Amino acid sequence: MRCPKCRSEHIIIQAVTEVKEKRRKGLAYWIFIGWWWEILAWILFGIWKLLVVLFGKKTKVVSITRSVAVCQNCGTRWNVR
Ligand SMILES: [Zn+2]
């Protein structure tokens, strides 16, 4: 691997953890789980569920770990898959 900026081979791969707030559930979630789970939840925990919806946090915090390459020569950072 080489630095795209200075062509140096002094590269260090770092694991970076990002914390993201997920505001919406994915489409797949609603297709496969969401609809029946929501109905079931409303039936079984109707009042509790209502309280959660009214007073609970709507955002979900998700941490994502990704790799970042750092050039030791010029300091350039870029994402690695
Ligand atoms: Zn570089």
PDB file of C-alpha atoms and ligand atoms in Angstrom:
ATOM      1  CA  MET A   1       0.000   0.000   0.000  1.00  0.00           C
ATOM      2  CA  ARG A   2       1.230   3.457  -0.866  1.00  0.00           C
ATOM      3  CA  CYS A   3       0.210   6.926   0.161  1.00  0.00           C
ATOM      4  CA  PRO A   4      -1.917   8.487  -2.593  1.00  0.00           C
ATOM      5  CA  LYS A   5      -0.323  11.871  -1.945  1.00  0.00           C
ATOM      6  CA  CYS A   6       3.428  11.333  -1.523  1.00  0.00           C
ATOM      7  CA  ARG A   7       3.793   7.661  -2.606  1.00  0.00           C
ATOM      8  CA  SER A   8       5.453   6.751   0.693  1.00  0.00           C
ATOM      9  CA  GLU A   9       5.101   3.177   1.912  1.00  0.00           C
ATOM     10  CA  HIS A  10       5.262   4.130   5.582  1.00  0.00           C
ATOM     11  CA  ILE A  11       1.609   3.497   6.255  1.00  0.00           C
ATOM     12  CA  ILE A  12      -0.039   2.603   9.550  1.00  0.00           C
ATOM     13  CA  ILE A  13      -3.518   1.115   9.643  1.00  0.00           C
ATOM     14  CA  GLN A  14      -5.616   2.300  12.559  1.00  0.00           C
ATOM     15  CA  ALA A  15      -8.975   1.110  13.800  1.00  0.00           C
ATOM     16  CA  VAL A  16     -11.267   4.037  14.387  1.00  0.00           C
ATOM     17  CA  THR A  17     -14.510   3.697  16.264  1.00  0.00           C
ATOM     18  CA  GLU A  18     -17.221   6.106  15.313  1.00  0.00           C
ATOM     19  CA  VAL A  19     -20.357   6.673  17.304  1.00  0.00           C
ATOM     20  CA  LYS A  20     -23.350   7.431  15.212  1.00  0.00           C
ATOM     21  CA  GLU A  21     -26.901   8.172  16.126  1.00  0.00           C
ATOM     22  CA  LYS A  22     -29.358   6.138  14.198  1.00  0.00           C
ATOM     23  CA  ARG A  23     -32.599   7.995  13.836  1.00  0.00           C
ATOM     24  CA  ARG A  24     -34.441   5.641  11.577  1.00  0.00           C
ATOM     25  CA  LYS A  25     -34.750   1.929  11.385  1.00  0.00           C
ATOM     26  CA  GLY A  26     -33.925   0.400   8.023  1.00  0.00           C
ATOM     27  CA  LEU A  27     -36.515  -0.608   5.495  1.00  0.00           C
ATOM     28  CA  ALA A  28     -35.547  -4.280   5.895  1.00  0.00           C
ATOM     29  CA  TYR A  29     -36.279  -4.033   9.621  1.00  0.00           C
ATOM     30  CA  TRP A  30     -39.818  -2.868   8.982  1.00  0.00           C
ATOM     31  CA  ILE A  31     -40.466  -5.459   6.290  1.00  0.00           C
ATOM     32  CA  PHE A  32     -39.230  -8.462   8.275  1.00  0.00           C
ATOM     33  CA  ILE A  33     -39.638  -7.514  11.929  1.00  0.00           C
ATOM     34  CA  GLY A  34     -41.181  -4.100  12.373  1.00  0.00           C
ATOM     35  CA  TRP A  35     -44.783  -4.694  11.467  1.00  0.00           C
ATOM     36  CA  TRP A  36     -45.513  -7.774  13.600  1.00  0.00           C
ATOM     37  CA  TRP A  37     -43.216  -6.750  16.414  1.00  0.00           C
ATOM     38  CA  GLU A  38     -44.884  -3.365  16.627  1.00  0.00           C
ATOM     39  CA  ILE A  39     -48.339  -4.949  16.695  1.00  0.00           C
ATOM     40  CA  LEU A  40     -47.278  -7.524  19.289  1.00  0.00           C
ATOM     41  CA  ALA A  41     -45.588  -4.873  21.392  1.00  0.00           C
ATOM     42  CA  TRP A  42     -48.639  -2.653  21.312  1.00  0.00           C
ATOM     43  CA  ILE A  43     -50.898  -5.526  22.390  1.00  0.00           C
ATOM     44  CA  LEU A  44     -48.655  -6.882  25.146  1.00  0.00           C
ATOM     45  CA  PHE A  45     -47.148  -3.686  26.469  1.00  0.00           C
ATOM     46  CA  GLY A  46     -49.653  -1.132  25.241  1.00  0.00           C
ATOM     47  CA  ILE A  47     -49.367   1.420  28.026  1.00  0.00           C
ATOM     48  CA  TRP A  48     -45.656   0.812  28.654  1.00  0.00           C
ATOM     49  CA  LYS A  49     -44.973   1.142  24.965  1.00  0.00           C
ATOM     50  CA  LEU A  50     -46.939   4.358  24.831  1.00  0.00           C
ATOM     51  CA  LEU A  51     -44.847   5.759  27.679  1.00  0.00           C
ATOM     52  CA  VAL A  52     -41.638   4.764  25.919  1.00  0.00           C
ATOM     53  CA  VAL A  53     -42.791   6.428  22.735  1.00  0.00           C
ATOM     54  CA  LEU A  54     -43.795   9.575  24.610  1.00  0.00           C
ATOM     55  CA  PHE A  55     -40.841   9.858  26.985  1.00  0.00           C
ATOM     56  CA  GLY A  56     -38.199   7.506  25.638  1.00  0.00           C
ATOM     57  CA  LYS A  57     -35.283   8.327  23.445  1.00  0.00           C
ATOM     58  CA  LYS A  58     -36.045   7.966  19.800  1.00  0.00           C
ATOM     59  CA  THR A  59     -32.436   7.891  18.704  1.00  0.00           C
ATOM     60  CA  LYS A  60     -30.251   4.823  18.894  1.00  0.00           C
ATOM     61  CA  VAL A  61     -26.500   5.111  19.342  1.00  0.00           C
ATOM     62  CA  VAL A  62     -24.477   2.800  17.141  1.00  0.00           C
ATOM     63  CA  SER A  63     -20.717   2.470  17.164  1.00  0.00           C
ATOM     64  CA  ILE A  64     -18.972   1.600  13.938  1.00  0.00           C
ATOM     65  CA  THR A  65     -15.353   0.467  13.730  1.00  0.00           C
ATOM     66  CA  ARG A  66     -13.561   1.195  10.497  1.00  0.00           C
ATOM     67  CA  SER A  67      -9.976   1.129   9.329  1.00  0.00           C
ATOM     68  CA  VAL A  68      -8.083   4.285   8.523  1.00  0.00           C
ATOM     69  CA  ALA A  69      -4.658   4.352   6.891  1.00  0.00           C
ATOM     70  CA  VAL A  70      -2.299   7.082   8.073  1.00  0.00           C
ATOM     71  CA  CYS A  71       0.786   8.048   6.124  1.00  0.00           C
ATOM     72  CA  GLN A  72       3.779   8.443   8.444  1.00  0.00           C
ATOM     73  CA  ASN A  73       5.524  10.654   5.918  1.00  0.00           C
ATOM     74  CA  CYS A  74       2.990  13.395   5.191  1.00  0.00           C
ATOM     75  CA  GLY A  75       0.138  12.632   7.588  1.00  0.00           C
ATOM     76  CA  THR A  76      -2.507  11.964   4.974  1.00  0.00           C
ATOM     77  CA  ARG A  77      -5.438   9.881   6.195  1.00  0.00           C
ATOM     78  CA  TRP A  78      -7.760   7.832   4.066  1.00  0.00           C
ATOM     79  CA  ASN A  79     -10.324   5.116   4.556  1.00  0.00           C
ATOM     80  CA  VAL A  80      -9.446   1.486   4.012  1.00  0.00           C
ATOM     81  CA  ARG A  81     -12.014  -1.201   3.278  1.00  0.00           C
TER      82      ARG A  81
HETATM   83 ZN    ZN B   1       2.047  10.551   2.397  1.00  0.00          ZN
END
